[in-house]
Tab-separated table of C-alpha atoms and ligand atoms in Angstrom:
chain	number	residue	atom	x	y	z
D	139	MET	CA	-0.019	0.005	-0.039
D	140	SER	CA	1.296	3.447	-0.762
D	141	MET	CA	0.359	6.701	0.824
D	142	VAL	CA	1.100	9.041	-1.899
D	143	ASN	CA	-0.669	9.371	-5.374
D	144	HIS	CA	2.066	7.992	-7.504
D	145	ASN	CA	0.259	8.773	-10.628
D	146	PHE	CA	1.769	12.208	-10.284
D	147	SER	CA	5.196	10.617	-10.963
D	148	ARG	CA	3.817	9.444	-14.395
D	149	LEU	CA	3.359	12.996	-15.575
D	150	ALA	CA	5.514	13.872	-18.494
D	151	GLY	CA	6.434	17.045	-16.591
D	152	SER	CA	6.708	20.585	-17.679
D	153	TYR	CA	10.457	20.103	-18.120
D	154	LEU	CA	10.314	21.455	-21.652
D	155	PHE	CA	8.950	24.843	-20.538
D	156	ALA	CA	11.350	24.904	-17.652
D	157	ARG	CA	14.202	24.300	-20.066
D	158	MET	CA	12.867	27.126	-22.290
D	159	LYS	CA	12.831	29.442	-19.360
D	160	ASP	CA	16.468	28.444	-18.504
D	161	GLU	CA	17.493	29.065	-22.103
D	162	LEU	CA	15.834	32.462	-22.034
D	163	ASP	CA	17.467	33.315	-18.730
D	164	ARG	CA	20.839	32.266	-19.970
D	165	PHE	CA	20.369	34.194	-23.268
D	166	LYS	CA	19.272	37.402	-21.475
D	167	SER	CA	22.243	37.368	-19.102
D	168	ALA	CA	24.610	36.749	-21.961
D	169	HIS	CA	23.000	39.275	-24.234
D	170	PRO	CA	21.584	42.007	-22.071
D	171	GLU	CA	21.697	44.362	-25.125
D	172	VAL	CA	19.120	42.250	-27.087
D	173	ASP	CA	15.513	43.535	-27.020
D	174	VAL	CA	13.731	40.115	-26.568
D	175	ILE	CA	10.184	39.887	-28.111
D	176	ARG	CA	7.885	37.285	-26.423
D	177	LEU	CA	5.578	35.597	-28.953
D	178	GLY	CA	5.425	32.454	-26.821
D	179	ILE	CA	3.105	33.247	-23.947
D	180	GLY	CA	-0.582	32.506	-24.109
D	181	ASP	CA	-1.474	35.429	-21.904
D	182	VAL	CA	-3.210	38.561	-23.033
D	183	THR	CA	-1.527	41.914	-22.832
D	184	ARG	CA	-4.225	44.587	-23.470
D	185	PRO	CA	-5.955	46.047	-20.307
D	186	LEU	CA	-9.432	45.388	-19.248
D	187	VAL	CA	-12.199	47.400	-21.258
D	188	PRO	CA	-13.929	50.439	-19.734
D	189	SER	CA	-17.262	48.670	-19.214
D	190	VAL	CA	-15.452	45.956	-17.092
D	191	ILE	CA	-13.626	48.512	-15.054
D	192	SER	CA	-16.795	50.539	-14.284
D	193	ALA	CA	-18.649	47.248	-13.338
D	194	LEU	CA	-15.748	46.398	-10.918
D	195	HIS	CA	-15.930	49.869	-9.300
D	196	ARG	CA	-19.742	49.723	-8.895
D	197	ALA	CA	-19.554	46.271	-7.442
D	198	ALA	CA	-16.817	47.078	-5.044
D	199	ASP	CA	-18.881	49.996	-3.797
D	200	GLU	CA	-21.836	47.677	-3.274
D	201	MET	CA	-19.690	45.392	-1.092
D	202	GLY	CA	-19.059	48.384	1.182
D	203	ALA	CA	-22.798	49.198	1.514
D	204	PRO	CA	-24.571	47.322	4.375
D	205	ALA	CA	-27.711	46.803	2.229
D	206	ALA	CA	-25.901	45.543	-0.846
D	207	PHE	CA	-23.026	43.541	0.771
D	208	ARG	CA	-22.824	39.873	-0.302
D	209	GLY	CA	-21.137	36.966	1.384
D	210	TYR	CA	-20.996	33.444	0.073
D	211	GLY	CA	-22.578	33.379	-3.367
D	212	PRO	CA	-24.358	30.565	-5.179
D	213	GLU	CA	-21.732	27.808	-6.021
D	214	GLN	CA	-23.133	27.689	-9.590
D	215	GLY	CA	-22.783	31.462	-10.040
D	216	TYR	CA	-25.093	34.270	-9.807
D	217	GLN	CA	-28.242	34.053	-11.899
D	218	PHE	CA	-27.597	37.463	-13.574
D	219	LEU	CA	-24.374	36.130	-15.068
D	220	ARG	CA	-25.752	32.697	-16.117
D	221	GLU	CA	-28.632	34.585	-17.873
D	222	ALA	CA	-26.284	37.062	-19.567
D	223	ALA	CA	-24.072	34.134	-20.749
D	224	VAL	CA	-27.023	32.365	-22.303
D	225	ARG	CA	-28.349	35.582	-24.055
D	226	ARG	CA	-24.882	36.346	-25.573
D	227	GLU	CA	-23.197	32.903	-26.157
D	228	TYR	CA	-26.200	30.658	-26.866
D	229	ALA	CA	-29.467	32.310	-27.821
D	230	PRO	CA	-27.945	34.171	-30.913
D	231	TYR	CA	-26.812	30.833	-32.302
D	232	GLY	CA	-30.164	29.046	-31.823
D	233	ALA	CA	-28.609	26.863	-29.039
D	234	ASP	CA	-31.083	25.746	-26.535
D	235	ILE	CA	-29.277	26.224	-23.251
D	236	SER	CA	-30.863	27.437	-20.005
D	237	PRO	CA	-29.150	29.386	-17.102
D	238	ASP	CA	-29.365	26.340	-14.766
D	239	GLU	CA	-27.145	24.433	-17.178
D	240	VAL	CA	-24.346	27.082	-16.789
D	241	PHE	CA	-21.850	26.699	-14.050
D	242	ILE	CA	-19.734	29.838	-13.406
D	243	SER	CA	-16.145	29.070	-12.345
D	244	ASP	CA	-12.693	30.724	-11.827
D	245	GLY	CA	-11.215	29.208	-15.017
D	246	ALA	CA	-11.614	26.852	-17.942
D	247	LYS	CA	-8.377	25.329	-16.746
D	248	CYS	CA	-9.940	24.252	-13.512
D	249	ASP	CA	-13.077	23.177	-15.340
D	250	VAL	CA	-11.392	21.038	-17.834
D	251	GLY	CA	-9.009	19.655	-15.267
D	252	ASN	CA	-11.704	18.810	-12.779
D	253	ILE	CA	-14.552	17.519	-15.074
D	254	GLN	CA	-12.798	14.110	-15.311
D	255	GLU	CA	-13.902	13.474	-11.694
D	256	LEU	CA	-17.379	12.767	-13.079
D	257	PHE	CA	-16.003	9.671	-14.833
D	258	SER	CA	-14.801	6.388	-13.441
D	259	THR	CA	-11.090	5.647	-13.180
D	260	ASP	CA	-11.544	2.923	-15.788
D	261	ALA	CA	-13.038	5.390	-18.323
D	262	ARG	CA	-11.188	5.375	-21.590
D	263	VAL	CA	-10.225	8.917	-22.661
D	264	ALA	CA	-9.469	10.260	-26.121
D	265	ILE	CA	-7.202	13.300	-26.311
D	266	CYS	CA	-6.024	15.186	-29.363
D	267	ASP	CA	-2.256	15.443	-29.994
D	268	PRO	CA	-1.021	18.234	-29.938
D	269	VAL	CA	-3.334	20.189	-27.562
D	270	TYR	CA	-3.652	22.159	-24.348
D	271	PRO	CA	-1.752	19.834	-21.878
D	272	VAL	CA	-4.295	19.953	-18.965
D	273	TYR	CA	-6.566	17.354	-20.443
D	274	LEU	CA	-3.880	14.728	-20.435
D	275	ASP	CA	-2.179	15.744	-17.205
D	276	SER	CA	-5.436	15.780	-15.152
D	277	ASN	CA	-6.263	12.251	-16.424
D	278	VAL	CA	-2.753	11.086	-15.564
D	279	MET	CA	-3.059	12.449	-12.153
D	280	ALA	CA	-6.410	10.525	-11.783
D	281	GLY	CA	-4.708	7.215	-12.814
D	282	ARG	CA	-5.874	7.011	-16.357
D	283	LEU	CA	-2.582	7.207	-18.216
D	284	ASP	CA	-3.011	3.700	-19.542
D	285	ASN	CA	-6.553	4.470	-20.634
D	286	VAL	CA	-5.531	7.412	-22.898
D	287	VAL	CA	-6.127	7.067	-26.580
D	288	TYR	CA	-4.276	9.800	-28.619
D	289	LEU	CA	-5.996	11.449	-31.625
D	290	PRO	CA	-3.171	12.645	-33.865
D	291	CYS	CA	-3.819	16.087	-35.408
D	292	ARG	CA	-1.357	16.485	-38.288
D	293	GLU	CA	-1.032	18.432	-41.452
D	294	SER	CA	-2.302	15.310	-43.362
D	295	ASN	CA	-5.675	15.521	-41.634
D	296	GLY	CA	-5.885	19.241	-41.502
D	297	PHE	CA	-5.078	19.102	-37.724
D	298	ALA	CA	-8.566	17.670	-37.109
D	299	PRO	CA	-8.862	14.606	-35.002
D	300	GLU	CA	-10.230	11.402	-36.484
D	301	PHE	CA	-12.423	8.902	-34.693
D	302	PRO	CA	-10.481	6.590	-32.244
D	303	ALA	CA	-10.002	3.035	-33.375
D	304	GLY	CA	-11.467	1.385	-30.258
D	305	LYS	CA	-14.214	2.288	-27.880
D	306	VAL	CA	-13.670	5.346	-25.782
D	307	ASP	CA	-15.864	6.879	-23.031
D	308	VAL	CA	-14.785	10.534	-22.972
D	309	ILE	CA	-13.474	12.673	-25.893
D	310	TYR	CA	-11.790	15.951	-25.414
D	311	LEU	CA	-12.155	18.371	-28.344
D	312	CYS	CA	-10.741	21.841	-28.539
D	313	SER	CA	-11.863	24.318	-31.175
D	314	PRO	CA	-10.381	26.821	-32.028
D	315	ASN	CA	-7.426	24.723	-31.081
D	316	ASN	CA	-4.489	25.604	-28.869
D	317	PRO	CA	-1.846	25.324	-30.257
D	318	THR	CA	-2.656	24.610	-33.976
D	319	GLY	CA	-5.310	27.381	-34.360
D	320	ALA	CA	-7.428	24.684	-36.332
D	321	VAL	CA	-11.163	24.813	-35.976
D	322	LEU	CA	-13.761	22.165	-36.291
D	323	ASP	CA	-16.457	23.177	-38.898
D	324	ARG	CA	-20.172	22.217	-38.738
D	325	ALA	CA	-19.832	18.982	-40.791
D	326	MET	CA	-16.978	17.746	-38.498
D	327	LEU	CA	-18.826	18.642	-35.310
D	328	THR	CA	-21.887	16.984	-36.540
D	329	ARG	CA	-19.964	13.744	-37.182
D	330	TRP	CA	-18.566	13.901	-33.610
D	331	VAL	CA	-21.963	14.523	-32.095
D	332	ASP	CA	-23.386	11.588	-34.134
D	333	TYR	CA	-20.444	9.452	-33.184
D	334	ALA	CA	-20.938	10.146	-29.457
D	335	ARG	CA	-24.700	9.521	-29.836
D	336	THR	CA	-23.927	6.190	-31.434
D	337	THR	CA	-21.254	5.015	-29.063
D	338	GLY	CA	-22.396	6.623	-25.810
D	339	ALA	CA	-19.101	8.623	-25.467
D	340	VAL	CA	-19.275	12.102	-23.788
D	341	LEU	CA	-17.750	14.990	-25.607
D	342	LEU	CA	-15.854	17.573	-23.671
D	343	TYR	CA	-15.760	20.649	-25.858
D	344	ASP	CA	-13.259	23.304	-24.969
D	345	SER	CA	-14.389	26.425	-26.703
D	346	ALA	CA	-12.272	28.991	-24.790
D	347	TYR	CA	-11.320	30.774	-27.949
D	348	SER	CA	-14.666	30.832	-29.658
D	349	ALA	CA	-14.646	34.735	-29.636
D	350	TYR	CA	-11.805	34.523	-32.113
D	351	ILE	CA	-13.812	32.693	-34.762
D	352	ARG	CA	-14.048	34.925	-37.951
D	353	ASP	CA	-15.336	32.441	-40.499
D	354	PRO	CA	-19.141	32.621	-40.447
D	355	GLY	CA	-19.442	28.881	-41.214
D	356	ILE	CA	-17.687	27.838	-37.914
D	357	PRO	CA	-19.923	27.077	-34.902
D	358	HIS	CA	-19.407	29.157	-31.884
D	359	THR	CA	-20.796	26.512	-29.636
D	360	ILE	CA	-21.245	22.709	-30.012
D	361	TYR	CA	-24.942	23.192	-29.012
D	362	GLU	CA	-25.547	24.582	-32.498
D	363	ILE	CA	-25.408	21.034	-33.648
D	364	PRO	CA	-28.628	19.019	-33.262
D	365	GLY	CA	-28.349	16.341	-30.582
D	366	ALA	CA	-25.310	17.828	-28.789
D	367	ARG	CA	-27.363	18.396	-25.571
D	368	GLU	CA	-27.378	14.710	-25.064
D	369	VAL	CA	-23.662	14.154	-25.450
D	370	ALA	CA	-21.579	17.293	-24.828
D	371	ILE	CA	-20.194	19.438	-22.009
D	372	GLU	CA	-18.800	22.797	-23.120
D	373	PHE	CA	-16.181	25.040	-21.623
D	374	LYS	CA	-15.864	28.821	-22.137
D	375	SER	CA	-13.734	31.438	-20.531
D	376	PHE	CA	-13.553	35.207	-20.088
D	377	SER	CA	-9.688	34.881	-20.223
D	378	LYS	CA	-9.090	35.397	-23.911
D	379	THR	CA	-12.456	36.729	-24.715
D	380	ALA	CA	-12.263	39.622	-22.262
D	381	GLY	CA	-8.721	39.793	-20.862
D	382	PHE	CA	-9.677	38.102	-17.563
D	383	THR	CA	-6.514	36.043	-17.231
D	384	GLY	CA	-5.773	37.955	-13.932
D	385	LEU	CA	-9.376	38.551	-12.900
D	386	ARG	CA	-10.425	34.942	-13.367
D	387	CYS	CA	-13.924	33.868	-14.667
D	388	ALA	CA	-15.128	31.121	-16.876
D	389	PHE	CA	-18.109	28.635	-17.216
D	390	ALA	CA	-18.986	25.143	-18.054
D	391	VAL	CA	-22.301	24.126	-19.564
D	392	VAL	CA	-23.625	20.774	-18.471
D	393	PRO	CA	-26.986	20.084	-20.094
D	394	LYS	CA	-29.734	18.595	-17.985
D	395	SER	CA	-30.405	16.048	-20.834
D	396	LEU	CA	-26.920	14.558	-20.488
D	397	GLU	CA	-27.229	11.248	-18.716
D	398	ARG	CA	-24.949	8.169	-18.526
D	399	ASP	CA	-25.402	5.025	-16.462
D	400	GLY	CA	-28.780	6.426	-15.433
D	401	VAL	CA	-26.996	9.327	-13.809
D	402	ASN	CA	-27.686	13.029	-14.658
D	403	LEU	CA	-24.365	14.742	-15.249
D	404	ASN	CA	-25.728	18.207	-14.598
D	405	GLN	CA	-26.735	17.064	-11.049
D	406	LEU	CA	-23.368	15.330	-10.593
D	407	TRP	CA	-21.379	18.516	-11.525
D	408	PHE	CA	-23.669	20.561	-9.338
D	409	ARG	CA	-22.909	18.260	-6.431
D	410	ARG	CA	-19.169	18.376	-7.183
D	411	GLN	CA	-18.986	22.111	-7.352
D	412	CYS	CA	-21.077	22.587	-4.161
D	413	THR	CA	-18.619	20.349	-2.370
D	414	LYS	CA	-15.336	21.614	-3.695
D	415	PHE	CA	-15.929	25.152	-5.093
D	416	ASN	CA	-16.897	28.267	-3.285
D	417	GLY	CA	-17.930	30.283	-6.405
D	418	VAL	CA	-16.355	33.340	-8.099
D	419	ALA	CA	-16.145	36.703	-6.376
D	420	TYR	CA	-19.361	38.814	-6.739
D	421	ILE	CA	-17.405	41.801	-8.156
D	422	VAL	CA	-15.779	39.507	-10.710
D	423	GLN	CA	-19.176	38.162	-11.809
D	424	ARG	CA	-20.485	41.705	-12.220
D	425	ALA	CA	-17.418	42.420	-14.360
D	426	ALA	CA	-18.109	39.293	-16.451
D	427	GLU	CA	-21.726	40.330	-16.843
D	428	ALA	CA	-20.537	43.742	-18.135
D	429	VAL	CA	-18.633	41.896	-20.872
D	430	TYR	CA	-21.959	40.808	-22.224
D	431	SER	CA	-23.513	44.305	-22.203
D	432	ASP	CA	-23.764	45.862	-25.664
D	433	ALA	CA	-20.976	48.437	-24.877
D	434	GLY	CA	-18.812	45.731	-23.226
D	435	TRP	CA	-19.225	43.309	-26.191
D	436	ARG	CA	-18.224	46.022	-28.584
D	437	GLU	CA	-15.192	46.871	-26.518
D	438	VAL	CA	-13.892	43.324	-26.047
D	439	ASN	CA	-14.408	42.603	-29.691
D	440	ALA	CA	-12.334	45.656	-30.607
D	441	VAL	CA	-9.494	44.144	-28.487
D	442	ILE	CA	-9.938	40.768	-30.195
D	443	ASP	CA	-9.790	42.471	-33.613
D	444	TYR	CA	-6.480	44.014	-32.453
D	445	TYR	CA	-5.039	40.597	-31.645
D	446	MET	CA	-6.418	39.108	-34.836
D	447	GLU	CA	-4.674	41.858	-36.801
D	448	ASN	CA	-1.475	40.610	-35.095
D	449	ALA	CA	-2.335	37.023	-36.109
D	450	GLU	CA	-2.749	38.295	-39.720
D	451	ILE	CA	0.658	40.127	-39.642
D	452	ILE	CA	2.404	37.020	-38.399
D	453	ARG	CA	0.632	34.606	-40.747
D	454	THR	CA	1.001	36.636	-43.900
D	455	GLY	CA	4.516	37.856	-42.883
D	456	LEU	CA	5.786	34.273	-42.527
D	457	GLU	CA	3.927	33.055	-45.672
D	458	LYS	CA	5.512	35.912	-47.700
D	459	ASN	CA	8.871	34.732	-46.599
D	460	GLY	CA	8.236	31.201	-47.923
D	461	PHE	CA	7.265	29.560	-44.630
D	462	THR	CA	4.308	27.195	-44.147
D	463	VAL	CA	1.997	28.339	-41.428
D	464	TYR	CA	-1.381	27.217	-40.154
D	465	GLY	CA	-3.974	28.768	-37.841
D	466	GLY	CA	-4.208	32.431	-37.168
D	467	LYS	CA	-7.483	32.840	-39.035
D	468	ASN	CA	-9.948	31.855	-36.381
D	469	ALA	CA	-7.624	31.664	-33.438
D	470	PRO	CA	-4.834	33.776	-31.828
D	471	TYR	CA	-2.345	31.022	-32.455
D	472	ILE	CA	-0.090	30.531	-35.456
D	473	TRP	CA	1.256	27.052	-36.034
D	474	TRP	CA	4.534	27.257	-37.816
D	475	LYS	CA	5.773	24.306	-39.741
D	476	LEU	CA	9.487	24.395	-39.132
D	477	PRO	CA	11.773	24.680	-42.087
D	478	HIS	CA	14.012	21.732	-43.042
D	479	GLY	CA	12.294	19.466	-40.512
D	480	ALA	CA	13.898	21.203	-37.542
D	481	ASP	CA	13.122	19.862	-34.052
D	482	SER	CA	11.013	22.329	-32.222
D	483	PHE	CA	13.073	22.723	-29.017
D	484	GLY	CA	16.340	23.112	-31.131
D	485	PHE	CA	14.581	25.646	-33.258
D	486	ALA	CA	13.403	27.569	-30.195
D	487	LYS	CA	17.068	28.054	-29.193
D	488	THR	CA	18.064	29.071	-32.696
D	489	LEU	CA	15.301	31.481	-33.113
D	490	LEU	CA	16.118	33.102	-29.772
D	491	GLU	CA	19.852	33.361	-30.626
D	492	LYS	CA	19.332	34.615	-34.107
D	493	THR	CA	16.408	37.074	-33.606
D	494	GLY	CA	15.774	37.531	-29.837
D	495	ILE	CA	12.282	36.068	-30.342
D	496	VAL	CA	10.680	33.670	-27.863
D	497	GLY	CA	8.099	31.201	-29.130
D	498	THR	CA	6.841	27.790	-27.863
D	499	PRO	CA	8.249	24.490	-29.249
D	500	GLY	CA	5.348	22.406	-30.618
D	501	VAL	CA	6.435	19.226	-28.911
D	502	GLY	CA	5.437	20.824	-25.591
D	503	PHE	CA	1.795	20.147	-26.616
D	504	GLY	CA	2.326	16.436	-27.541
D	505	SER	CA	4.589	14.364	-29.738
D	506	CYS	CA	2.657	15.312	-32.914
D	507	GLY	CA	3.675	18.849	-32.198
D	508	GLU	CA	7.112	18.021	-33.033
D	509	GLY	CA	8.479	19.930	-36.135
D	510	TYR	CA	6.117	22.805	-35.317
D	511	PHE	CA	6.362	26.011	-33.329
D	512	ARG	CA	3.585	28.083	-31.809
D	513	LEU	CA	3.575	31.865	-32.031
D	514	THR	CA	0.833	33.888	-30.370
D	515	ALA	CA	-1.027	37.071	-31.480
D	516	PHE	CA	-1.273	38.486	-27.876
D	517	GLY	CA	1.643	40.925	-28.178
D	518	GLU	CA	1.794	44.623	-28.862
D	519	LYS	CA	1.270	45.429	-32.630
D	520	SER	CA	4.585	47.240	-33.172
D	521	ARG	CA	6.504	44.402	-31.469
D	522	THR	CA	4.691	41.838	-33.582
D	523	VAL	CA	5.648	43.748	-36.790
D	524	GLU	CA	9.174	43.926	-35.519
D	525	ALA	CA	9.267	40.150	-34.825
D	526	VAL	CA	8.087	39.327	-38.336
D	527	ARG	CA	10.781	41.697	-39.688
D	528	ARG	CA	13.479	39.956	-37.725
D	529	ILE	CA	12.323	36.434	-38.819
D	530	ALA	CA	12.292	37.604	-42.427
D	531	GLU	CA	15.843	39.067	-42.035
D	532	ALA	CA	17.205	35.983	-40.319
D	533	LYS	CA	16.581	33.716	-43.328
D	534	PHE	CA	16.108	30.282	-41.724
N	14	PLP	N1	-8.546	25.953	-22.617
N	14	PLP	C1	-7.647	26.216	-23.527
N	14	PLP	C2	-7.631	25.540	-24.821
N	14	PLP	C3	-6.554	27.148	-23.175
N	14	PLP	O1	-5.630	27.410	-24.082
N	14	PLP	C4	-6.647	27.801	-21.973
N	14	PLP	C5	-5.554	28.783	-21.586
N	14	PLP	O2	-4.607	28.978	-22.201
N	14	PLP	C6	-7.620	27.476	-21.079
N	14	PLP	C7	-8.586	26.521	-21.467
N	14	PLP	C8	-7.598	28.006	-19.668
N	14	PLP	O3	-8.424	29.215	-19.568
N	14	PLP	P1	-8.600	29.867	-18.184
N	14	PLP	O4	-7.760	31.097	-18.151
N	14	PLP	O5	-10.087	30.280	-18.182
N	14	PLP	O6	-8.328	29.014	-17.048
């Protein structure tokens, strides 16, 4: 018998990102004169929009007024925010979601990491490769490493996962995808929903970047697809939609019509959240509500437009210089196919040394990410332009 959860020792570890940081620290101390440009981080850089700031101030004042003060809030989130989320994120797309199916949280990371608690340790889990590492790591921690089926997303399949060979119980999908920037279109999503309906699998649909979708044909929510209410849980976040990476707010949608083994997953998630989660701060939920006001929505979309202009600058700039790149059209991520089959970590070092630019090696997101490099559009415009200029000049 052992006392500690040894599944943690089976994690691949974030050694690659730690090594990247070491490389950067070494480079900066050896070359203090170089003006380093960071196109690697997945964090936003633009400040919160005015509607959000006003809502924060108003809510903070309320908390100081005896009649308006609030203590513990509802674990599922305040009704005002759950209603606003439905009005802005679901009703316009004809998606039949009700506020009692929305669970406000402090991050999509926590939600996508915690949701696996609803499934048995024996559940077989399908995860895209490459993808946001939290899906895999949270399942490894829970003892499911040997139950993971990888869904390769490569150039040859347009970076879209194909159906797993054997039976799986849970399937993580991420669209727009981090890191490839690929999106699942209506036909692909319909096939996944039909597949899940036929096999009984549950889809965990991470849509944290849906606000970056530009192509009108791409669904903004999986619930645009008929039948999705019976098979899918969806995750959204205010982090990249509204610059809340520091403020923290997100939500999961668990439809009441989603049942497995005779158990209602909406009730299960409610029970889980009530036990382990205290809810998001009132003032933060008021700020999130303000994102969905008409003015707030205009303001956050202007910021997203700004980032997407950066994405366009990177994408077209690299293409003009003869590189093959993917993503960047419906996502803030550009997936750079490395020249001459370079390995992604080695390339990260070369790029840093030759140009002073920091990016993320594709292999950090899974073995199928090898040979690729992720650049992000979250920087400042003039710095993004300068980065592209340096890459063009370096002639890889
Ligand atoms: N899902 C994906 C695909 C992400 O890339 C990220 C953050 O980078 C998250 C979820 C986490 O978002 P949050 O800041 O809401 O925890």
